[in-house]
PDB file of C-alpha atoms and ligand atoms in Angstrom:
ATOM      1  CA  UNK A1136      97.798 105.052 190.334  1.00  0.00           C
ATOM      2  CA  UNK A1137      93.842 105.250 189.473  1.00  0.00           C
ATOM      3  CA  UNK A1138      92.083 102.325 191.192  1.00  0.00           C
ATOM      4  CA  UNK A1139      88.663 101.167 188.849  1.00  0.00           C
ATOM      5  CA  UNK A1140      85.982  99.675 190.543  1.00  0.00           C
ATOM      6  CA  UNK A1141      84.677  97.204 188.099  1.00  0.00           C
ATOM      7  CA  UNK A1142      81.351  96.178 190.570  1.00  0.00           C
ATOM      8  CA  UNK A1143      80.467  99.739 189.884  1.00  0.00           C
ATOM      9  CA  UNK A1144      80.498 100.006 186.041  1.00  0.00           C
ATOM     10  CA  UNK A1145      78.686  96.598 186.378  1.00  0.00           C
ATOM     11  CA  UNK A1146      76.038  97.697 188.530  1.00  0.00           C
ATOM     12  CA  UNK A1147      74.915 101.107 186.401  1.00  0.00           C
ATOM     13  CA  UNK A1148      74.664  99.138 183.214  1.00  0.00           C
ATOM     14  CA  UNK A1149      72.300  96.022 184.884  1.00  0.00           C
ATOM     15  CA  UNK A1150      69.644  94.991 182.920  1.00  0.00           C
ATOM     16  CA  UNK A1151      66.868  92.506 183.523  1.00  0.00           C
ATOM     17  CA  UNK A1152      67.419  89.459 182.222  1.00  0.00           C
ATOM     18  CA  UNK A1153      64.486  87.054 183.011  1.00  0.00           C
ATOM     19  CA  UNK A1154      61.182  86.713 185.455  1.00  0.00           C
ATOM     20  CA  UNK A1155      61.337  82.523 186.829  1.00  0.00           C
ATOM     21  CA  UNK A1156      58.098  81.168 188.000  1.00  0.00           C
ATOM     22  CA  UNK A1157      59.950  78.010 188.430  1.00  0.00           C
ATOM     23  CA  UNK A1158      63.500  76.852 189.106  1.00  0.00           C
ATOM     24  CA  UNK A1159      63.455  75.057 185.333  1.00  0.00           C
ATOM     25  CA  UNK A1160      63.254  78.745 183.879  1.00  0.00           C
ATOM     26  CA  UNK A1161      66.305  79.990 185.297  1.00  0.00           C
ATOM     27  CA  UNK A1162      68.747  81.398 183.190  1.00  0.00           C
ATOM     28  CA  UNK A1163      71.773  78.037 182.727  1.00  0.00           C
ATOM     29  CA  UNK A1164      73.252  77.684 186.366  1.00  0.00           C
ATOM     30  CA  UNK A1165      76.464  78.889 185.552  1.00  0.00           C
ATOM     31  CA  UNK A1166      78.650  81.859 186.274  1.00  0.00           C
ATOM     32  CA  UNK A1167      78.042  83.908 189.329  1.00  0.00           C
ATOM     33  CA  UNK A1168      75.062  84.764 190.915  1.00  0.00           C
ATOM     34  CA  UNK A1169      74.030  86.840 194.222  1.00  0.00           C
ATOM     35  CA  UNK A1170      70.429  86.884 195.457  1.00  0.00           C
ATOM     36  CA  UNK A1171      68.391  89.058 197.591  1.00  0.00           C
ATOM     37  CA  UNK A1172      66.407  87.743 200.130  1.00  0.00           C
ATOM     38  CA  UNK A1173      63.950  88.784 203.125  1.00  0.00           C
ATOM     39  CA  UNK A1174      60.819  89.234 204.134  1.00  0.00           C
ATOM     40  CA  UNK A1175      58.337  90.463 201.854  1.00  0.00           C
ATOM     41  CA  UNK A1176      58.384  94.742 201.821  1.00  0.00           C
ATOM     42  CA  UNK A1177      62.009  94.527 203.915  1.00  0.00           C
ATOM     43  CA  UNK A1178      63.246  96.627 201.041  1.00  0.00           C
ATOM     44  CA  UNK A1179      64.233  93.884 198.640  1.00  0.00           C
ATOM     45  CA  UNK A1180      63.109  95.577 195.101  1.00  0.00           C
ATOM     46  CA  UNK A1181      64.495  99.242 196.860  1.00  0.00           C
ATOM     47  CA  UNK A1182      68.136  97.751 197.573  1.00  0.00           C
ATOM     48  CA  UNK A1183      68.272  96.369 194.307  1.00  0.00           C
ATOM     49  CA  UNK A1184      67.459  99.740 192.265  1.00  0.00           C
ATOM     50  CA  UNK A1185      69.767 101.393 194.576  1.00  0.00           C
ATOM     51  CA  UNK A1186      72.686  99.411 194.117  1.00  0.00           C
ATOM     52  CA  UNK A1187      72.049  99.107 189.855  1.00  0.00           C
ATOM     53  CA  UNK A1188      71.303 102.940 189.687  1.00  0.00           C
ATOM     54  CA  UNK A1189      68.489 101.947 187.910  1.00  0.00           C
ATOM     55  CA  UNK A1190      64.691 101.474 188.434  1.00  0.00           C
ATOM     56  CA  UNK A1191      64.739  97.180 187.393  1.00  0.00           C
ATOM     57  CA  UNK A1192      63.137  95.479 190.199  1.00  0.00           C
ATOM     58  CA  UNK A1193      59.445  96.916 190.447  1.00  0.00           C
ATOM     59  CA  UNK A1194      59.163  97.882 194.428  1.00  0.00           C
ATOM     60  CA  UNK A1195      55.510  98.508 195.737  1.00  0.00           C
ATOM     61  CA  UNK A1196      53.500  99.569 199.328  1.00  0.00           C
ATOM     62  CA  UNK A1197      51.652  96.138 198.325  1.00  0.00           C
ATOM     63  CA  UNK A1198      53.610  93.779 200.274  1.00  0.00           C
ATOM     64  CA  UNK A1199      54.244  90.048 198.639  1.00  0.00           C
ATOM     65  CA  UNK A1200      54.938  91.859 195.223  1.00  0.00           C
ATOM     66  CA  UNK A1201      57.781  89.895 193.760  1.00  0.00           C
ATOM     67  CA  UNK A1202      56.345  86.594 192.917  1.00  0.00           C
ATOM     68  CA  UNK A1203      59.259  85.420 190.874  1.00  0.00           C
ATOM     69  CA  UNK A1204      62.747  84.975 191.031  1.00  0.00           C
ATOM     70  CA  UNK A1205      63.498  88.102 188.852  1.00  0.00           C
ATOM     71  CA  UNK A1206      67.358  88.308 187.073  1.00  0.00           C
ATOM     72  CA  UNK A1207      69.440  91.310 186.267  1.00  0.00           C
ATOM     73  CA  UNK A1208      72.219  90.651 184.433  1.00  0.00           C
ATOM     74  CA  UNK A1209      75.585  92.520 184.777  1.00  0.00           C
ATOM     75  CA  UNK A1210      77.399  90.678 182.515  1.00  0.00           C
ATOM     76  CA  UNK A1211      77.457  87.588 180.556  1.00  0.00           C
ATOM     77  CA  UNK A1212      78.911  85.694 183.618  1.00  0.00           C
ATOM     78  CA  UNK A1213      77.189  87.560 186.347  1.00  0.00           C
ATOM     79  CA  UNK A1214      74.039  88.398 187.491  1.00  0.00           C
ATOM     80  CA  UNK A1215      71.684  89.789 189.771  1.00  0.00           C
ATOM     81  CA  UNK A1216      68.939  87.810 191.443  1.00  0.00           C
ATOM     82  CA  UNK A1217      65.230  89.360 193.412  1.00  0.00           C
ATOM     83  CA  UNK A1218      63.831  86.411 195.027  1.00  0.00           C
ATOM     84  CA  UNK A1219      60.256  86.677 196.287  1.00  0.00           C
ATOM     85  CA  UNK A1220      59.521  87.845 199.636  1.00  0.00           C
ATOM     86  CA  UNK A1221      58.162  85.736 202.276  1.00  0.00           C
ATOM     87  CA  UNK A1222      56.383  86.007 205.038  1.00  0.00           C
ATOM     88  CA  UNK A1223      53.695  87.634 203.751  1.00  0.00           C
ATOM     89  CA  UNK A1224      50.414  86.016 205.308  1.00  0.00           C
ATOM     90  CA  UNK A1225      47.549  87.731 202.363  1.00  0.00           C
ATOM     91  CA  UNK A1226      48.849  85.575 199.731  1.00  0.00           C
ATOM     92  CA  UNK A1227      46.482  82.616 199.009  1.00  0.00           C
ATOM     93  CA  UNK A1228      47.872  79.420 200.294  1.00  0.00           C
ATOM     94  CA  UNK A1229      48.700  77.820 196.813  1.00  0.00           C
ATOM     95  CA  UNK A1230      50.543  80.408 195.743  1.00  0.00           C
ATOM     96  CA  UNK A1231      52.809  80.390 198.524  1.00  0.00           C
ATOM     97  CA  UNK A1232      53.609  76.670 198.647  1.00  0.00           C
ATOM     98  CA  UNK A1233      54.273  77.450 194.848  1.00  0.00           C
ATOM     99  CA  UNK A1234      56.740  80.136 195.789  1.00  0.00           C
ATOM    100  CA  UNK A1235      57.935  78.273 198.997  1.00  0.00           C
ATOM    101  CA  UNK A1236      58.893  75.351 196.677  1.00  0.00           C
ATOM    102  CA  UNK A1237      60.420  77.151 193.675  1.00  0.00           C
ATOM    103  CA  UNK A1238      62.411  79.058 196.334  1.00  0.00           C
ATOM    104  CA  UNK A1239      63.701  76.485 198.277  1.00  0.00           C
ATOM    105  CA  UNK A1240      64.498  74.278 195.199  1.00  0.00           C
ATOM    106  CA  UNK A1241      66.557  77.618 193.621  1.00  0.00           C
ATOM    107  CA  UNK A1242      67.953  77.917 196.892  1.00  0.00           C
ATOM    108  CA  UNK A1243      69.397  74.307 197.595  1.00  0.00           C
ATOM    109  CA  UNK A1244      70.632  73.700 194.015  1.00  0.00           C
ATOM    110  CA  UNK A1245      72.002  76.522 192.494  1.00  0.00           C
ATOM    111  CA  UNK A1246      75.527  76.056 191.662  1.00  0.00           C
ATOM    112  CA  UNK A1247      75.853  79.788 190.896  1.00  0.00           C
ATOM    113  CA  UNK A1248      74.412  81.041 194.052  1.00  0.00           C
ATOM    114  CA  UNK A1249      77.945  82.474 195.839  1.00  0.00           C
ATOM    115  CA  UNK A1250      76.100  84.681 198.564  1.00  0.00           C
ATOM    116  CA  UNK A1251      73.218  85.576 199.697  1.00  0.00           C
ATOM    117  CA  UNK A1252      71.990  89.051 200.696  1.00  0.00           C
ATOM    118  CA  UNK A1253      69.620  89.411 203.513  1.00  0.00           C
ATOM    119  CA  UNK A1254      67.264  92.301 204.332  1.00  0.00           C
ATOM    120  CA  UNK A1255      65.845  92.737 207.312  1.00  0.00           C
ATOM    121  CA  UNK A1256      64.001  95.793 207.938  1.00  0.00           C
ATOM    122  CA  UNK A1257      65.949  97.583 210.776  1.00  0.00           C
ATOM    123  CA  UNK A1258      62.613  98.392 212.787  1.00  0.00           C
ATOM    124  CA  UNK A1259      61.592  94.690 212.753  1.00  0.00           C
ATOM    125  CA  UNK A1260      64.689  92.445 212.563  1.00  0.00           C
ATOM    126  CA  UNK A1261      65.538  88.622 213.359  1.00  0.00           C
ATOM    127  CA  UNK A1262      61.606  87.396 212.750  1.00  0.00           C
ATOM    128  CA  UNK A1263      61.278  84.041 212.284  1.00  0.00           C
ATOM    129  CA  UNK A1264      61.754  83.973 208.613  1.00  0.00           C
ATOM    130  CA  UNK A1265      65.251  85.748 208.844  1.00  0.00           C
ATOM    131  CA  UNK A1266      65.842  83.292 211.619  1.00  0.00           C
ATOM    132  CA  UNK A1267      65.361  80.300 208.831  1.00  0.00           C
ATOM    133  CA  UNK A1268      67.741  81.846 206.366  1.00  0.00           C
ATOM    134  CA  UNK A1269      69.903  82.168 208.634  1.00  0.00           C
ATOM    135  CA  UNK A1270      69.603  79.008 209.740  1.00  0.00           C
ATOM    136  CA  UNK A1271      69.857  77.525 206.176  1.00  0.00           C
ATOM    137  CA  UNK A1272      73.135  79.706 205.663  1.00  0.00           C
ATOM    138  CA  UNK A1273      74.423  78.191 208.389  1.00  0.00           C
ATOM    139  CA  UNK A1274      74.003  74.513 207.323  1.00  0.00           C
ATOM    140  CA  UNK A1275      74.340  74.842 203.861  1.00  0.00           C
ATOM    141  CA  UNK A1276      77.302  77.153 204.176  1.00  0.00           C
ATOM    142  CA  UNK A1277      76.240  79.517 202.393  1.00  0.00           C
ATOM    143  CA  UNK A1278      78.001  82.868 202.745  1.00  0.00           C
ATOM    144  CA  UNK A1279      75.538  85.609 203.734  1.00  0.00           C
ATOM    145  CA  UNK A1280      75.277  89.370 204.378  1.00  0.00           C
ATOM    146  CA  UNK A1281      72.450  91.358 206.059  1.00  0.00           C
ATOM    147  CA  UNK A1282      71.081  94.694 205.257  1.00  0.00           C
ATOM    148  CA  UNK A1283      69.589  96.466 207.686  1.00  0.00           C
ATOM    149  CA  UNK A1284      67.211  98.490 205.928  1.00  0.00           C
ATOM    150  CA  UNK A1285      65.527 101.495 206.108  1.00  0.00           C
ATOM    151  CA  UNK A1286      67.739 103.269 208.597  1.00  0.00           C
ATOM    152  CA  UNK A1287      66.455 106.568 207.338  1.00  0.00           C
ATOM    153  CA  UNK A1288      63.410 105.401 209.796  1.00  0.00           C
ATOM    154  CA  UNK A1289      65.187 105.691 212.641  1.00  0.00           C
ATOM    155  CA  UNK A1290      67.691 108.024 214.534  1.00  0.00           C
ATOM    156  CA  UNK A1291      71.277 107.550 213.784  1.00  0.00           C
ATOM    157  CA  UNK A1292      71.287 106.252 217.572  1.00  0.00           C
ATOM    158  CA  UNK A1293      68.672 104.026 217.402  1.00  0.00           C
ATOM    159  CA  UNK A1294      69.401 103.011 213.544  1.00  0.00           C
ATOM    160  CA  UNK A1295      73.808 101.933 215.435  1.00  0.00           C
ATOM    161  CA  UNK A1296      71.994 100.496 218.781  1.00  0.00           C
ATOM    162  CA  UNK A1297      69.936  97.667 216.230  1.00  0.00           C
ATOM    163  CA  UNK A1298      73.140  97.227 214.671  1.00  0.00           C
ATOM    164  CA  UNK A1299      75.378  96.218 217.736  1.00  0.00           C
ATOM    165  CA  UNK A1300      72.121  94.166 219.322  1.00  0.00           C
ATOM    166  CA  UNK A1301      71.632  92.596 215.805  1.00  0.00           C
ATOM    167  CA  UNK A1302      75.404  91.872 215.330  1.00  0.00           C
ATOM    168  CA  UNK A1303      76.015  90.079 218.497  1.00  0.00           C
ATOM    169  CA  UNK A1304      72.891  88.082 218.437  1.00  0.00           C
ATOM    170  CA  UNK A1305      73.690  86.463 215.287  1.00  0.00           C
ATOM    171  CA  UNK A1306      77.551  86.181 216.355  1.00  0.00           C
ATOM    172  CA  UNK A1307      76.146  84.237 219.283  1.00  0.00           C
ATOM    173  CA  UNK A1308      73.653  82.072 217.459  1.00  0.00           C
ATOM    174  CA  UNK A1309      74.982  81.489 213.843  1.00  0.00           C
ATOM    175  CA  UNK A1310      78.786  82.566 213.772  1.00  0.00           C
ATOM    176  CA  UNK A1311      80.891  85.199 212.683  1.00  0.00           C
ATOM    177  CA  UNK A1312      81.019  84.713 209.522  1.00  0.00           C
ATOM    178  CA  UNK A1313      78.434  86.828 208.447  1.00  0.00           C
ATOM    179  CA  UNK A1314      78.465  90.225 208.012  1.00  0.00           C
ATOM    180  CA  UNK A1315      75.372  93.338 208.593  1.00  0.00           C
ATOM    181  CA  UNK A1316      75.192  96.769 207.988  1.00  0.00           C
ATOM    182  CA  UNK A1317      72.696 100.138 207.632  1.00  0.00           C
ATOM    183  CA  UNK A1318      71.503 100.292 204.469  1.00  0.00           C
ATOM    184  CA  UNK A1319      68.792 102.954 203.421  1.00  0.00           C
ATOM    185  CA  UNK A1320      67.894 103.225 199.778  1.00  0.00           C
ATOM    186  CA  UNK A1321      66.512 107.060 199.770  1.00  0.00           C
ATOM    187  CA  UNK A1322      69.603 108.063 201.153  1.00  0.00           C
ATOM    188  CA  UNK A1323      71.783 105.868 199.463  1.00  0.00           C
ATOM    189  CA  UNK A1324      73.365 104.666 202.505  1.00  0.00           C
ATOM    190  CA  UNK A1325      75.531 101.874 203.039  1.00  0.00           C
ATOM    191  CA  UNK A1326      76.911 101.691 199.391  1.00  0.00           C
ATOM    192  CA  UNK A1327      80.043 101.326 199.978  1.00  0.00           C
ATOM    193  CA  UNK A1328      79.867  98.403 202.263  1.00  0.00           C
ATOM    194  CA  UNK A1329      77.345  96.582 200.057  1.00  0.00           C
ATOM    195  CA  UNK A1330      79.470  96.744 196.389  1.00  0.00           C
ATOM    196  CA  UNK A1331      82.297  95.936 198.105  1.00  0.00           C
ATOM    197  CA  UNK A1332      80.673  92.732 199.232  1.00  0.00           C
ATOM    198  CA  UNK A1333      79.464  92.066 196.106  1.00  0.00           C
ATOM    199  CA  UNK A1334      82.522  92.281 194.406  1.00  0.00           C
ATOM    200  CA  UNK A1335      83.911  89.862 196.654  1.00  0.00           C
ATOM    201  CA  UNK A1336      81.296  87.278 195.666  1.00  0.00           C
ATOM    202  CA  UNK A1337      81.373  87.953 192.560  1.00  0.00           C
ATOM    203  CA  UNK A1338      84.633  87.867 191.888  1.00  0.00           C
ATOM    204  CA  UNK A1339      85.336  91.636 191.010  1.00  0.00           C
ATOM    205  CA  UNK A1340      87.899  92.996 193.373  1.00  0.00           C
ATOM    206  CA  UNK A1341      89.390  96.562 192.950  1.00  0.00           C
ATOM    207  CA  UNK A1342      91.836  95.947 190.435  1.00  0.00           C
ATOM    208  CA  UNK A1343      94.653  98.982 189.110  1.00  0.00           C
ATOM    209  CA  UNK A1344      93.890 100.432 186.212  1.00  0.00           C
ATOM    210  CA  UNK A1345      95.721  99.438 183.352  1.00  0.00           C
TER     211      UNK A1345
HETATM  212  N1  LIG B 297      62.172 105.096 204.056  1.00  0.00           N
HETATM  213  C1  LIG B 297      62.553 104.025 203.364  1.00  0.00           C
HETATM  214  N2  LIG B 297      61.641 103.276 202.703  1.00  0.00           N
HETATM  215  C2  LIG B 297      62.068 102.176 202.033  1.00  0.00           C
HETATM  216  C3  LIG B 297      63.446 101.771 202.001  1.00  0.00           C
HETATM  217  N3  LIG B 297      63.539 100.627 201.290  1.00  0.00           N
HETATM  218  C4  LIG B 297      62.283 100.345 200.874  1.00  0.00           C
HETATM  219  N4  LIG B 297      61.393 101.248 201.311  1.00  0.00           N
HETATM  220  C5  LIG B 297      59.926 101.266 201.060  1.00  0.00           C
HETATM  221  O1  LIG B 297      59.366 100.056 201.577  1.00  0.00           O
HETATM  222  C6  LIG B 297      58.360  99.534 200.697  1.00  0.00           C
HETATM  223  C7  LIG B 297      58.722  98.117 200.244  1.00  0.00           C
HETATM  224  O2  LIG B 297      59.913  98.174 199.485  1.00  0.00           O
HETATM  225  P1  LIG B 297      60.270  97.083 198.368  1.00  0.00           P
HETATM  226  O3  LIG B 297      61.656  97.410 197.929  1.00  0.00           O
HETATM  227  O4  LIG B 297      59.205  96.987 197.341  1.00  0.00           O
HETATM  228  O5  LIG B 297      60.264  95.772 199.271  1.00  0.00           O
HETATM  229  P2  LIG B 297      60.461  94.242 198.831  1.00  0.00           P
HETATM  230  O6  LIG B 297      61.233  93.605 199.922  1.00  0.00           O
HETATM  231  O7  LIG B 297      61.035  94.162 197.462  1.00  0.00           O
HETATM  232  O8  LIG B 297      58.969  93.723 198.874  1.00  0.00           O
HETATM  233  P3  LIG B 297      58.333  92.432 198.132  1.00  0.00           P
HETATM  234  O9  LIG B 297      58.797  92.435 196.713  1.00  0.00           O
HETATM  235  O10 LIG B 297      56.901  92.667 198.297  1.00  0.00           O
HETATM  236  O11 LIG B 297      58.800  91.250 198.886  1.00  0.00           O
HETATM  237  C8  LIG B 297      58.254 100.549 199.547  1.00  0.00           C
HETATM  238  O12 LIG B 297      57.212 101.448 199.861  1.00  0.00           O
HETATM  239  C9  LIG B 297      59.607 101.243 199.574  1.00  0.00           C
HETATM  240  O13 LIG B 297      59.568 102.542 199.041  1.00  0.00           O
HETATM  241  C10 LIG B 297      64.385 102.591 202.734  1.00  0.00           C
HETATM  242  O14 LIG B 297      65.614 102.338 202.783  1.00  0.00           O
HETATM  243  N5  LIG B 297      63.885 103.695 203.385  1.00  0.00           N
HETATM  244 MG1  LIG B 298      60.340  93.191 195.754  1.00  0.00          MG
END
């Protein structure tokens, strides 16, 4: 029997939907929705294009270069969402709080939100930012999964021995209930893994073909 994998067919056809400077903009909070979220040049904008086959979320050596929550839809129920980064300390103040605030209001009311996709940069993991959101996952119960990205920077050694440390540190301090993995967007690593969380949260599981 051929198995489809709907999360895929999804994915190659994204499109972007709508840039919000402010929580008010968003597109109606309804559906399902999974956003990415890290510190700023973790590898955000790269995942995204990765997973969507597509170049949609604008990625740049300029750290801080998402400034708004930017949505991709995949269908009419389902989308997509790049959420600034933070972190990034050469952004004037002002427009940070602004950021800070949108984020954090997107963050602690969106009904949509079902999961929440975290990159960490697998050279310089568990800063104090990723620490937060995981933090806020934690309390707000929030289900969450970690890329560890740009593996392609490191040995395969190196890239598994993160992993493990990485893995049991949050086990330790947040739970087991979420889930990390290598991800590196040149070599398209980690695909797998990532749809098939995705489909979970959004409701897409393998299904047989009719
Ligand atoms: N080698 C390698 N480089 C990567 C990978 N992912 C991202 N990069 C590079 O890292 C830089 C930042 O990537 P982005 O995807 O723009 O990062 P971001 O998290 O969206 O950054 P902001 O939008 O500024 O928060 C770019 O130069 C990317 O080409 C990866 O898996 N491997
Ligand atoms: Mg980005």
């Amino acid at each position: 029997m051929q198995v489809k994998n709907p999360i895929l067919g999804l994915c190659q056809t994204a499109k972007f939907a709508i840039s919000a400077a402010k929580v008010e903009q968003c597109p109606p909070d309804a559906g399902y929705e999974v956003a990415f979220a890290g510190r700023s040049n973790a590898g955000k904008s790269s995942a995204l294009n990765t997973l969507t086959h597509a170049s949609l979320a604008r990625t740049s050596k300029t750290p801080g270069r998402t400034q708004l929550l930017n949505f991709f839809s995949l269908d009419d129920d389902r989308r997509l969402v790049d959420l600034p980064g933070y972190g990034y300390a050469k952004v004037p103040i002002p427009l940070k709080q602004h950021w800070q605030r949108h984020l954090e209001a997107y963050l602690g009311s969106r009904e949509a939100l079902k999961g929440l996709i975290l990159m960490m940069d697998v050279r310089h993991p568990m800063t104090d930012f990723d620490k937060m959101m995981l933090d806020w996952s934690k309390a707000s119960g929030m289900p969450m999964h970690i890329l560890l990205t740009k593996a392609d920077k490191l040995t395969f050694g190196a890239a598994k021995n993160t992993l493990l440390k990485v893995q049991s540190e949050i086990r330790k301090g947040w739970g087991d209930s979420i889930t990390i993995q290598l991800f590196s967007a040149p070599k398209r690593q980690g695909l797998e893994e990532a749809y098939a969380v995705l489909a979970r949260w959004l409701e897409l599981a393998d299904k047989p073909a009719e």
